[in-house]
PDB file of C-alpha atoms in Angstrom:
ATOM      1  CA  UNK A  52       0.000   0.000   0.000  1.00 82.00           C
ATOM      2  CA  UNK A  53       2.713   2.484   0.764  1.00 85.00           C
ATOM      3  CA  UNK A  54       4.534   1.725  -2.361  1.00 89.00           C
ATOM      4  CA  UNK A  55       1.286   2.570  -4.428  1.00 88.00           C
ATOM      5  CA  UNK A  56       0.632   5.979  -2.363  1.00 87.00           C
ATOM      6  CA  UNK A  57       4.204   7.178  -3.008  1.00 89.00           C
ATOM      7  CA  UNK A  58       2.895   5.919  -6.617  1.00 87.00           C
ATOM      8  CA  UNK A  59       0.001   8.023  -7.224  1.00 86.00           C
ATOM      9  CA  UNK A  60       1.120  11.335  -4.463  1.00 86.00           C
ATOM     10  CA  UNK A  61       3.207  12.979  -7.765  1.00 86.00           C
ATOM     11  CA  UNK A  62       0.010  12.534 -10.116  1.00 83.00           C
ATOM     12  CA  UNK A  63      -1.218  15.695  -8.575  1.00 82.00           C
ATOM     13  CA  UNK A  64       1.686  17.649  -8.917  1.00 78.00           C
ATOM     14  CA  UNK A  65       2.814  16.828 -12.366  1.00 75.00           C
ATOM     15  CA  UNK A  66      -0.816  16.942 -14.018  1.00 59.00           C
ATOM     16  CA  UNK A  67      -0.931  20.633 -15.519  1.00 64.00           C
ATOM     17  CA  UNK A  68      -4.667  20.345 -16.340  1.00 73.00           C
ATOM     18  CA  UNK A  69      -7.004  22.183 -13.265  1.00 79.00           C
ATOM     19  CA  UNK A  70      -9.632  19.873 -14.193  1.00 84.00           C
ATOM     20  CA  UNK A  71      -8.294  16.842 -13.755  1.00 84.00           C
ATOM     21  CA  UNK A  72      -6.652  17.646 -10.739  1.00 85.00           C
ATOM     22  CA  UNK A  73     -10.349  18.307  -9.074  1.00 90.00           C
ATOM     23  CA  UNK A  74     -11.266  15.181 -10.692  1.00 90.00           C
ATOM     24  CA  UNK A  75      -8.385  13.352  -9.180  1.00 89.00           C
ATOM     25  CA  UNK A  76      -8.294  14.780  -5.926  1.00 91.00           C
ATOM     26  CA  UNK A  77     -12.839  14.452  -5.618  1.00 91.00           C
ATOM     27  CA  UNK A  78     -12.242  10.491  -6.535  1.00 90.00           C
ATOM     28  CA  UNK A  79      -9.713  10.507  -3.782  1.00 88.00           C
ATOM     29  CA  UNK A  80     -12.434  11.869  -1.405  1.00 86.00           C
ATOM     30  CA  UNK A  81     -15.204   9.806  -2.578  1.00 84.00           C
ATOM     31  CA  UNK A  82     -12.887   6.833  -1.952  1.00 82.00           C
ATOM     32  CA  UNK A  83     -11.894   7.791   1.376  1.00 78.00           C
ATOM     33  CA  UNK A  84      -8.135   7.843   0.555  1.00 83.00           C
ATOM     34  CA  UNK A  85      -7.789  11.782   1.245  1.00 82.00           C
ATOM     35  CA  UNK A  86      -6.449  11.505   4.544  1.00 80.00           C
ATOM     36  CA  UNK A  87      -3.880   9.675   2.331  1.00 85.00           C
ATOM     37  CA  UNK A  88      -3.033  12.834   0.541  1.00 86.00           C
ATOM     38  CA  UNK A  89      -3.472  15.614   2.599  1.00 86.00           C
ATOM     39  CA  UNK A  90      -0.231  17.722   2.031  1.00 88.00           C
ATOM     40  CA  UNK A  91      -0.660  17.321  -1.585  1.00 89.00           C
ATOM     41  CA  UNK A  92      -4.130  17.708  -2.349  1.00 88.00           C
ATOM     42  CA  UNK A  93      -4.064  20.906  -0.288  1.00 90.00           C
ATOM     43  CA  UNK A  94      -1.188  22.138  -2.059  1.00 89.00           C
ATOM     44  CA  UNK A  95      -3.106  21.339  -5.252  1.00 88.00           C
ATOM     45  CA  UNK A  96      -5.704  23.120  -4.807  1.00 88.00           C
ATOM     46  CA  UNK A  97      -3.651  26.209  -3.356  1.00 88.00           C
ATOM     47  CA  UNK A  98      -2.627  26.139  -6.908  1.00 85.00           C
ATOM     48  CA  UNK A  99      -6.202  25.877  -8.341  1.00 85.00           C
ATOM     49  CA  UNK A 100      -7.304  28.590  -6.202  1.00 84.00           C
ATOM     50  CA  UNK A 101      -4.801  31.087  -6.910  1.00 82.00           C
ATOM     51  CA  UNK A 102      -4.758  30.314 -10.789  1.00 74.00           C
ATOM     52  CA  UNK A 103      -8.137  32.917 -11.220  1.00 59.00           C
ATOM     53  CA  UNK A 104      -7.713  33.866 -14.656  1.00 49.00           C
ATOM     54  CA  UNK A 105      -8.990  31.354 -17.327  1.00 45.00           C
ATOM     55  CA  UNK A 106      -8.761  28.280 -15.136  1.00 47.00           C
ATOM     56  CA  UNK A 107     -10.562  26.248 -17.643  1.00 51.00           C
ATOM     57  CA  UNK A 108     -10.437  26.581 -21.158  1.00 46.00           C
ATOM     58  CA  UNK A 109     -13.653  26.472 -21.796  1.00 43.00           C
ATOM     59  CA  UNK A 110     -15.912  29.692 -20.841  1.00 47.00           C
ATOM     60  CA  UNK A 111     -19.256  27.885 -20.148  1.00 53.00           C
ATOM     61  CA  UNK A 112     -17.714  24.897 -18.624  1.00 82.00           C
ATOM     62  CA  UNK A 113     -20.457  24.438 -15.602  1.00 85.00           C
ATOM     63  CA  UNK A 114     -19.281  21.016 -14.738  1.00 88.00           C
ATOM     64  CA  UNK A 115     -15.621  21.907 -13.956  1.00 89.00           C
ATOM     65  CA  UNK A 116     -16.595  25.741 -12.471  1.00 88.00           C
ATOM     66  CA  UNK A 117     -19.393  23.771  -9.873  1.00 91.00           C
ATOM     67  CA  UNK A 118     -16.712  20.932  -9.369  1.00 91.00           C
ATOM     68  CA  UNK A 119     -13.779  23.813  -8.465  1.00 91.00           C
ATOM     69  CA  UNK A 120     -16.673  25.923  -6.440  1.00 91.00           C
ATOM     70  CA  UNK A 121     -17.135  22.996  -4.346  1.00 92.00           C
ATOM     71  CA  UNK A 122     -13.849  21.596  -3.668  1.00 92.00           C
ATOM     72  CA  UNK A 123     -12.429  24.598  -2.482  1.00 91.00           C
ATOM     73  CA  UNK A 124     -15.265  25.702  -0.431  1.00 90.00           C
ATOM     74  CA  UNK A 125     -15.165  22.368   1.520  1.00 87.00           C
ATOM     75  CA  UNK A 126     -11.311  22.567   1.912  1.00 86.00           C
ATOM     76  CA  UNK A 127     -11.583  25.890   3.498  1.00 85.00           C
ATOM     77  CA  UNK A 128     -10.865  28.648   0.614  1.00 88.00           C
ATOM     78  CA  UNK A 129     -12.832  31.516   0.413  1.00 87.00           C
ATOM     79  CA  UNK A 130     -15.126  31.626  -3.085  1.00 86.00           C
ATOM     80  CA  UNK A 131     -17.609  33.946  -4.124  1.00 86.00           C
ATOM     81  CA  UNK A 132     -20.800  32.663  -5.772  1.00 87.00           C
ATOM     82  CA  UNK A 133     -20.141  35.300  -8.503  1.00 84.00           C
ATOM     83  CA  UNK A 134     -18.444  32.301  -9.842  1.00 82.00           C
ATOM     84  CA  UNK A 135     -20.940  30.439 -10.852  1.00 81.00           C
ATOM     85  CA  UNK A 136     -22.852  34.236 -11.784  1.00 78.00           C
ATOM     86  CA  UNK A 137     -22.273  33.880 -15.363  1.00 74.00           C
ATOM     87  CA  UNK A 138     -24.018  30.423 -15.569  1.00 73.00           C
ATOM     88  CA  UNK A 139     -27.489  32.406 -14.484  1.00 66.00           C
ATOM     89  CA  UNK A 140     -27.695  35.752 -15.594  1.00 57.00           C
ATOM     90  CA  UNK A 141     -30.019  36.450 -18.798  1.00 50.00           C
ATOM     91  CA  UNK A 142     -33.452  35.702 -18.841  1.00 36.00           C
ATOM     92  CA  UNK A 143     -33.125  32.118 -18.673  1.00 45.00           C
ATOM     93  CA  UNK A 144     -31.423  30.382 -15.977  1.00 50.00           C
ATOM     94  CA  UNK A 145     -29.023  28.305 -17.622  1.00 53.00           C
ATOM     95  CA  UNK A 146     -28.862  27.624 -21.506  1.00 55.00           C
ATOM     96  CA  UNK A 147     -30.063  24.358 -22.767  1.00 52.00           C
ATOM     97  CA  UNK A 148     -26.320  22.190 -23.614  1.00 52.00           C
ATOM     98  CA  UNK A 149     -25.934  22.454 -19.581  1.00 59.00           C
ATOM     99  CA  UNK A 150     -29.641  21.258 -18.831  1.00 64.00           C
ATOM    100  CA  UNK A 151     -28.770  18.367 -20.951  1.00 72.00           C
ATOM    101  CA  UNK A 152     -25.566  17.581 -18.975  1.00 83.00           C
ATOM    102  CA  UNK A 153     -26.699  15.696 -16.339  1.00 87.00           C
ATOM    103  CA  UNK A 154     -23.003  15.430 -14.861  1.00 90.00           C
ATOM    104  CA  UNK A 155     -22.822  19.410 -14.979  1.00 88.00           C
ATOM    105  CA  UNK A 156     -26.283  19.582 -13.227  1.00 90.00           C
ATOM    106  CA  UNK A 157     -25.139  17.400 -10.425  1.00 91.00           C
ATOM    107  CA  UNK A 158     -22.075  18.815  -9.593  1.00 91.00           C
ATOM    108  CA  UNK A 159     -24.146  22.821  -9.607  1.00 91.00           C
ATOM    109  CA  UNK A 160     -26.643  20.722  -7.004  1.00 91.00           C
ATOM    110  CA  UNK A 161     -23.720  19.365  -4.564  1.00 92.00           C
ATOM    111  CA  UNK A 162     -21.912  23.005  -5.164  1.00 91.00           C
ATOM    112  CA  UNK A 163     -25.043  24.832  -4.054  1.00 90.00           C
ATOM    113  CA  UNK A 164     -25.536  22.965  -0.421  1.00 89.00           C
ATOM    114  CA  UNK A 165     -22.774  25.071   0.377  1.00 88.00           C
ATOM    115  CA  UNK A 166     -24.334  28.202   0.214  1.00 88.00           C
ATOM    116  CA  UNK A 167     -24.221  30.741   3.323  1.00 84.00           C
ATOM    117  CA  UNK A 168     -26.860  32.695   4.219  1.00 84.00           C
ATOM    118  CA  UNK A 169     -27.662  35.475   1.605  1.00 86.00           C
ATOM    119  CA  UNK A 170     -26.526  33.964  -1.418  1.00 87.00           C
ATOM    120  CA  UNK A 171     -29.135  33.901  -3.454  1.00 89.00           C
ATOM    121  CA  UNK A 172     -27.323  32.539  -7.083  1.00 88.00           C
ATOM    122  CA  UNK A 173     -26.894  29.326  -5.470  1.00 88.00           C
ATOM    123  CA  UNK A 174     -30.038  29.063  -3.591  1.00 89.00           C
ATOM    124  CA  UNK A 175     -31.396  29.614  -6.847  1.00 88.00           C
ATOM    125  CA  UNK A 176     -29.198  26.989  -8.714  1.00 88.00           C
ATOM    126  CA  UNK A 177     -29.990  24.626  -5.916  1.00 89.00           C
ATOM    127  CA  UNK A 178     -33.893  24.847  -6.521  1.00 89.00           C
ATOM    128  CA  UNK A 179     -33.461  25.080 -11.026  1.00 87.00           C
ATOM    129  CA  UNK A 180     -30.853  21.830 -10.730  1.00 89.00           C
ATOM    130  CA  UNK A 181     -33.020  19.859  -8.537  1.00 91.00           C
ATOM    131  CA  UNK A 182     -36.064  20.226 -10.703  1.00 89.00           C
ATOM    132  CA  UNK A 183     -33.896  19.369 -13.998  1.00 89.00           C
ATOM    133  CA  UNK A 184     -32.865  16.029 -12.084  1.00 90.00           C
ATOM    134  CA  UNK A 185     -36.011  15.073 -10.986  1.00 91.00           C
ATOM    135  CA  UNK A 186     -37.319  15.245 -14.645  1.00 90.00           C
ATOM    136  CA  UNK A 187     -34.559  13.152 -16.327  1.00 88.00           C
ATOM    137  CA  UNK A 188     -33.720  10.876 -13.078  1.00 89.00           C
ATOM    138  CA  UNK A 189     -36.190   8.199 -14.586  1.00 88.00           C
ATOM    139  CA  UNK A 190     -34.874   8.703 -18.136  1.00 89.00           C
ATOM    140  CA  UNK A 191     -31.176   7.359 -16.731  1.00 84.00           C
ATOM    141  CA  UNK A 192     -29.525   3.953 -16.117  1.00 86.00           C
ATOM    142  CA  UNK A 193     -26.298   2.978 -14.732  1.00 87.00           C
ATOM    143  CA  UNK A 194     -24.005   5.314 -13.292  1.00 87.00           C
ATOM    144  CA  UNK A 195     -25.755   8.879 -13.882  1.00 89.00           C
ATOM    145  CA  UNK A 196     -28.887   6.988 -12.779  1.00 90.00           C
ATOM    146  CA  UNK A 197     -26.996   6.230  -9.067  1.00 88.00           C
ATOM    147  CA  UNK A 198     -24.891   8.957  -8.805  1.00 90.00           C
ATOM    148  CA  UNK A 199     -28.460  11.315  -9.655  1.00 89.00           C
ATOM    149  CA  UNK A 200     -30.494   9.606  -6.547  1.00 89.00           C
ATOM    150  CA  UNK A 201     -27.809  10.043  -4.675  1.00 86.00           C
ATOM    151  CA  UNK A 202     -27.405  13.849  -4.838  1.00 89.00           C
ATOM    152  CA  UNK A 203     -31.379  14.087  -4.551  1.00 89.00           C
ATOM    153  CA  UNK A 204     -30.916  12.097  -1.767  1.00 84.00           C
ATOM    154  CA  UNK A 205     -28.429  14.289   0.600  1.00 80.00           C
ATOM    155  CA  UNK A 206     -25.685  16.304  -0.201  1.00 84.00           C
ATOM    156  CA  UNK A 207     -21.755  14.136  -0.861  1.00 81.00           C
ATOM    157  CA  UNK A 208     -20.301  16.362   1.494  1.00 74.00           C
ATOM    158  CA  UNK A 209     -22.947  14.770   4.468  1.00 72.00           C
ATOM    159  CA  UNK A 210     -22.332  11.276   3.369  1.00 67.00           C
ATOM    160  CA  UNK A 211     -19.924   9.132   5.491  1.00 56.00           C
ATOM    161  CA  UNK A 212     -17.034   7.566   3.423  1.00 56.00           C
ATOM    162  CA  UNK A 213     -15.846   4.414   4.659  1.00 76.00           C
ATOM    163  CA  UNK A 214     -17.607   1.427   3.671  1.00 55.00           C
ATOM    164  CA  UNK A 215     -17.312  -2.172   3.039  1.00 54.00           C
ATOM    165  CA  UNK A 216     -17.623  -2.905  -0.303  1.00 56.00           C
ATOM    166  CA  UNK A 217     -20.627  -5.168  -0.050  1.00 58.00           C
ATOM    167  CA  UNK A 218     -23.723  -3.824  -0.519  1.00 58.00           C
ATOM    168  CA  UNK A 219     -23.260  -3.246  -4.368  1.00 60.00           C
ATOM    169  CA  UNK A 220     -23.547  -6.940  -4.377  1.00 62.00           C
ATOM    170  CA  UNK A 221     -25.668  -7.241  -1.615  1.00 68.00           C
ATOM    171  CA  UNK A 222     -28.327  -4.552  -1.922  1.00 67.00           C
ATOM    172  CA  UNK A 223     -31.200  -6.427   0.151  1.00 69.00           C
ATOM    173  CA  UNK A 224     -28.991  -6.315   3.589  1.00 70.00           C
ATOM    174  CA  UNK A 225     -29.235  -3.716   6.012  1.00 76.00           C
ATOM    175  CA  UNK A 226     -26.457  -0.935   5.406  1.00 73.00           C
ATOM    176  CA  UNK A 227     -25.780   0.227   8.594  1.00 77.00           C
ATOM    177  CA  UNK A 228     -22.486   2.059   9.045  1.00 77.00           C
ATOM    178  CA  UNK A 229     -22.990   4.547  11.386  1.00 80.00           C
ATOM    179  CA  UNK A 230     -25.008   2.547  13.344  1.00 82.00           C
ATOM    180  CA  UNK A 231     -22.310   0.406  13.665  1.00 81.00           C
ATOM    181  CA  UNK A 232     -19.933   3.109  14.351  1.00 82.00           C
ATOM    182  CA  UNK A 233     -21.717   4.408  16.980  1.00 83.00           C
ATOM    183  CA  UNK A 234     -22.736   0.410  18.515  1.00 81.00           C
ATOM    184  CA  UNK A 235     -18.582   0.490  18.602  1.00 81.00           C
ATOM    185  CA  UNK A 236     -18.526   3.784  20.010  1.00 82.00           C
ATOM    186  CA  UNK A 237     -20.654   2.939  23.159  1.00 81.00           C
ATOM    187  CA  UNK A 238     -18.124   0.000  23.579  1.00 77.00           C
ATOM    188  CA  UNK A 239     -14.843   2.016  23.596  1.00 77.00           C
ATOM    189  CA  UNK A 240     -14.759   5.671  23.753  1.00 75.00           C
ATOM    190  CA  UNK A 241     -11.446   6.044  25.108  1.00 78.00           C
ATOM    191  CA  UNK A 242      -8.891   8.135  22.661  1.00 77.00           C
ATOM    192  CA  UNK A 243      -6.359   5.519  22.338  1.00 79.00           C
ATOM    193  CA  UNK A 244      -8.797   2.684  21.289  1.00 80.00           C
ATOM    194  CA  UNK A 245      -9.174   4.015  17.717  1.00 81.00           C
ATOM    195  CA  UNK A 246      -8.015   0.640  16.349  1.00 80.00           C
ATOM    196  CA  UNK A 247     -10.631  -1.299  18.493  1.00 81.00           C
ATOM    197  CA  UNK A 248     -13.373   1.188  16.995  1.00 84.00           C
ATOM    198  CA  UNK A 249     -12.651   0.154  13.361  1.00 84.00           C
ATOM    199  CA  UNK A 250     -12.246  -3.343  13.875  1.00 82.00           C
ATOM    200  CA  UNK A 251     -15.646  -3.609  16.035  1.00 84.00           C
ATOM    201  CA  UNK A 252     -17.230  -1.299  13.392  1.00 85.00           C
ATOM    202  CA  UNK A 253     -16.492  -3.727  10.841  1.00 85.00           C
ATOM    203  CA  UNK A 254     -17.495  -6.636  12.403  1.00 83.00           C
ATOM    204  CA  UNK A 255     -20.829  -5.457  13.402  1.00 84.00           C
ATOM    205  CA  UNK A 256     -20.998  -4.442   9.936  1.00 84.00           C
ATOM    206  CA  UNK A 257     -20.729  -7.739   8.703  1.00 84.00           C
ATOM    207  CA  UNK A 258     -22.646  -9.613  11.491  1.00 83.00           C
ATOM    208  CA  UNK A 259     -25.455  -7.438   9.727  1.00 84.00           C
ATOM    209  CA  UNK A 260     -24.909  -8.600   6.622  1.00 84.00           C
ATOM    210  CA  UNK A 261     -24.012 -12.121   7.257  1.00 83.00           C
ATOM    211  CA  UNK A 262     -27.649 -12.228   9.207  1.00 84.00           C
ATOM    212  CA  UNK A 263     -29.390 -10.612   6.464  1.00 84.00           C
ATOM    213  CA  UNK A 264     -28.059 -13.506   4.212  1.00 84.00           C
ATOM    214  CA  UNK A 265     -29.252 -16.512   6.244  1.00 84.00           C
ATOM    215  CA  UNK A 266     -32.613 -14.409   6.930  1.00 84.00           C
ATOM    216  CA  UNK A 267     -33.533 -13.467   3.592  1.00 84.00           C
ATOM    217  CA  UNK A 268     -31.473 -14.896   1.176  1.00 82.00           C
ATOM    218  CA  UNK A 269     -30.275 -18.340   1.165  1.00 79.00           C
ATOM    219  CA  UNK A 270     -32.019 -22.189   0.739  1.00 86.00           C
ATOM    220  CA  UNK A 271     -30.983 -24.461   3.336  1.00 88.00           C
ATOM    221  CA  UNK A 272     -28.610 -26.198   1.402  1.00 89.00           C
ATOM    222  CA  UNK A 273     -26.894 -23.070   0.428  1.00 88.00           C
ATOM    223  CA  UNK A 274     -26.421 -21.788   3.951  1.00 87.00           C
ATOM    224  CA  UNK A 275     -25.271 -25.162   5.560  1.00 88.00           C
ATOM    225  CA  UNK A 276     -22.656 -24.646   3.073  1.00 88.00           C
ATOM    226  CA  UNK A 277     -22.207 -21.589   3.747  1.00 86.00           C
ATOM    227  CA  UNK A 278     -21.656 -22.348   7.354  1.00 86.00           C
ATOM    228  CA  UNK A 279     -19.354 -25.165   6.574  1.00 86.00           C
ATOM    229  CA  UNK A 280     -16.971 -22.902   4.679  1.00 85.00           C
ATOM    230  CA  UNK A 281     -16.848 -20.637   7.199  1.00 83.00           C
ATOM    231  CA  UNK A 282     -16.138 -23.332   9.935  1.00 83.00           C
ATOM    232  CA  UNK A 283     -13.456 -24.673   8.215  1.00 82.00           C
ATOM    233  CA  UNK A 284     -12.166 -21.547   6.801  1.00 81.00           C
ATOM    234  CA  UNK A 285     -12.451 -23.436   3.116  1.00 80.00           C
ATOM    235  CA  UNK A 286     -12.459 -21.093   0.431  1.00 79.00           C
ATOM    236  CA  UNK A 287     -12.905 -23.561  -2.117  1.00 83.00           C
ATOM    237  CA  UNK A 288     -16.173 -24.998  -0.444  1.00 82.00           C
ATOM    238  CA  UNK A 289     -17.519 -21.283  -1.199  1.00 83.00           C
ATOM    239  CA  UNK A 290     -16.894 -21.343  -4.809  1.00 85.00           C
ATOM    240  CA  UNK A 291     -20.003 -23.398  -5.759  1.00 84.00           C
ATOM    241  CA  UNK A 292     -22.615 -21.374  -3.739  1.00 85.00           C
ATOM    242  CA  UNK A 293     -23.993 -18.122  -5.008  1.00 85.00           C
ATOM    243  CA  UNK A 294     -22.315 -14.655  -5.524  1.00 85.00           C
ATOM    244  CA  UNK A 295     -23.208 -12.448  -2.766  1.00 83.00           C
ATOM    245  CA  UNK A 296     -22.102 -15.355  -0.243  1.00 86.00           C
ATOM    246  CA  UNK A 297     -18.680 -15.520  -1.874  1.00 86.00           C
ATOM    247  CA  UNK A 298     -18.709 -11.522  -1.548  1.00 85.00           C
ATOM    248  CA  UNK A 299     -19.542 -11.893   2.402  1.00 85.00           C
ATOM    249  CA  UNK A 300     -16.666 -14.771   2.870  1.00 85.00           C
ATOM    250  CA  UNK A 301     -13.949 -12.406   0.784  1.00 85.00           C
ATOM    251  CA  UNK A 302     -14.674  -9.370   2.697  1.00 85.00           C
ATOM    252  CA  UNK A 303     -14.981 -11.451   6.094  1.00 84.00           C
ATOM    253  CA  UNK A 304     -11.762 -13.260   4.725  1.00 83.00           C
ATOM    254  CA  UNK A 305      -9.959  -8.974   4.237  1.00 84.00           C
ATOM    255  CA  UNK A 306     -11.547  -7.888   7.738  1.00 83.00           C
ATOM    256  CA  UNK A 307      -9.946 -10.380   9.988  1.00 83.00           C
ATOM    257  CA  UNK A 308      -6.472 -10.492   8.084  1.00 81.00           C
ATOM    258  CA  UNK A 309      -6.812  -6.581   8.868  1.00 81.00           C
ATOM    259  CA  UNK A 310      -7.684  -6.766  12.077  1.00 81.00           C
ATOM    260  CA  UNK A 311      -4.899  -9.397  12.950  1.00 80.00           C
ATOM    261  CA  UNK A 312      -1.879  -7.070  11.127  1.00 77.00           C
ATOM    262  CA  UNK A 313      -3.552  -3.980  13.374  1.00 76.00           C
ATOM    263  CA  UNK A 314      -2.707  -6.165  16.543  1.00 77.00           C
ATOM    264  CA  UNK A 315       0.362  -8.208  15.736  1.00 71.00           C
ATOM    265  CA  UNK A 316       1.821  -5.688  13.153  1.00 69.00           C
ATOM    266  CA  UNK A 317       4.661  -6.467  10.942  1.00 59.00           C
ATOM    267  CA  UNK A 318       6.274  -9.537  12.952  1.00 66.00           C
ATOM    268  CA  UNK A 319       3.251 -11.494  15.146  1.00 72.00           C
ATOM    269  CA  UNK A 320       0.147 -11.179  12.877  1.00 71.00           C
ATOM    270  CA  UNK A 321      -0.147 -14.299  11.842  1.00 73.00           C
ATOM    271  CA  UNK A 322      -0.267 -15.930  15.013  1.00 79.00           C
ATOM    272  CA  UNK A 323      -3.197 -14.077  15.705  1.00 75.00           C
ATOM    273  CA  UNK A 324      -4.805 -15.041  12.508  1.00 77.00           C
ATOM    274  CA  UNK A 325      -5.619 -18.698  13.650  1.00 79.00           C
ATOM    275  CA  UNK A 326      -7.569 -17.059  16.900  1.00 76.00           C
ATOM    276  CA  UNK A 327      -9.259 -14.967  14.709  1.00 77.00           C
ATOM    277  CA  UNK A 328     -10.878 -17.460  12.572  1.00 77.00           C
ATOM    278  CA  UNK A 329     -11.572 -19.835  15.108  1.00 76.00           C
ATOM    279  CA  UNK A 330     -13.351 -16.951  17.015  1.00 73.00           C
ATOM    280  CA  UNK A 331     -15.139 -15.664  13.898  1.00 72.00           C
ATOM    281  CA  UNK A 332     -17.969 -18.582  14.279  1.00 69.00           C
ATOM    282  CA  UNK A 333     -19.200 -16.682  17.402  1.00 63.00           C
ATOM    283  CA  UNK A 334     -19.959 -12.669  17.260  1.00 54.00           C
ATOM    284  CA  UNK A 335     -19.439 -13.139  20.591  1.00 55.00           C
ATOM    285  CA  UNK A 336     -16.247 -14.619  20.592  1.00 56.00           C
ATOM    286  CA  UNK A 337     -14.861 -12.446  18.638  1.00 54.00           C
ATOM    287  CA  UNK A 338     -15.873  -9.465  20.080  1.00 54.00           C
ATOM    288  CA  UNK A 339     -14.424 -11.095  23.565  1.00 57.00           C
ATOM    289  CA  UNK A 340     -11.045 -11.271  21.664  1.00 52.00           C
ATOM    290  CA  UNK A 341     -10.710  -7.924  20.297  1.00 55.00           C
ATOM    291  CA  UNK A 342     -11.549  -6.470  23.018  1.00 54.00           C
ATOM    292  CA  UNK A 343      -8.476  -8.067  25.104  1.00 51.00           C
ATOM    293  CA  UNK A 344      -6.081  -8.068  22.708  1.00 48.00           C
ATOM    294  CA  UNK A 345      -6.588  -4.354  21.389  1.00 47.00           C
ATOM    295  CA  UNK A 346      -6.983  -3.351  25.319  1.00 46.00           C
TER     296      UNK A 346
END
């Protein structure tokens, strides 16, 4: 992992093109890898900030001037909303090519939750956006169909960006992060126990899912299977049942090797492996061992 950060840190210094640099440093953010990146995505967009004349190359460029708006704003700069003034002055509010870019619309929707009080272009850019996406949301698919609930839904910069990875293949169990967070949370609020509160967070997480599986999705025969695997620790026993049960046993499979490098480190984590997996058959049991190792 550390090779591939020192990998991808110079990408943001060595791209020359403001727009791909937001792009760049927003996937970072939506990936939760900014914390990853923080000297050079603020000295990034230092560089963005300051660079006021022509920034894009394109005039009416809505996507990239709402992208830039809300970047900076959330990292702290100070940006007028005359920036985005030139997108709804005339008669009509915005000219038909951005209506049609649902991408552009989007990104003028998350830009505009950060209004402060008084600023009246993006209060109205908030209400024109969100009635554009509510007329084509049902005319979408795929990505722009996701990433348009989403931003009816609540604003990115509310959202909470760690996550599992399984509910894109496991849609009909419970997503329950914070809940989970804050179930860890009650547990262990000391400082120091950070470590405990991510490794309880994820387990929780999956106890969730791994329920919602045996509840609602699988036969009999699948889940005694299912169980076996798991038992035994047999990841070729897995292979024959259906998809979103291999998903749960990978990402069960990632948690505990995780969770046994964060207590033994470099030079003792796989003797705590075999504990882990034997305790992994009981939520109990494992939650007994975390709790006195990472103590």
């Amino acid at each position: 992992m550390e090779g591939l950060v020192e990998e991808v840190k110079p990408m943001l210094s060595k791209s020359v093109d403001s727009l791909a640099k937001l792009e760049l440093i927003d996937s970072m953010t939506k990936l939760g890898l900014s914390n990853l990146f923080e000297n050079e995505m603020k000295e990034a967009l230092e560089r963005v900030a300051s660079n006021n004349n022509g920034v894009f190359t394109m005039e009416e460029h809505l996507y990239a001037s709402a992208l830039r708006f809300r970047l900076l704003r959330q990292h702290g700069h100070i940006v007028s909303q005359n920036e985005l003034r030139r997108f709804t002055e005339g008669s009509i509010l915005f000219n038909r090519s951005n209506c049609e870019d649902v991408e552009a619309m989007i990104e003028l929707l998350e830009a505009s939750h950060l209004a402060l009080e008084g600023e009246n272009i993006l209060h109205e850019a908030k209400a024109f956006s969100t009635g554009i996406l509510r007329e084509r949301v049902s005319s979408l698919d795929g990505r722009l169909f996701k990433c348009t609930v989403h931003a009816l839904e609540i604003p990115l910069h509310w959202r909470v960006v760690e996550g599992s990875g399984t509910h894109e293949h496991v849609d009909f169990t419970r997503d329950r992060l914070v809940e989970s967070f804050l179930c860890a949370l009650g547990l262990s609020q000391e400082t120091r126990l950070s470590s405990l509160r991510k490794s309880l967070t994820k387990v929780v997480i999956l106890i969730l899912v791994i329920d919602d599986v045996y509840d609602l999705y699988g036969s009999l025969e699948e889940l005694e299977c299912f169980t076996s695997a798991i038992t035994r620790w047999d990841s070729e026993q897995i292979q024959q049942l259906p998809e979103c049960m291999k998903v749960c046993f990978r990402a069960l499979n990632d948690v505990i090797h995780e969770i046994a490098y964060d207590i033994g480190k470099d030079e003792e984590w796989h003797l705590v492996l075999p504990h882990l997996t034997k305790a992994v058959v009981s939520p109990r049991n494992i939650m007994s061992f975390l709790f006195f190792q990472i103590r």
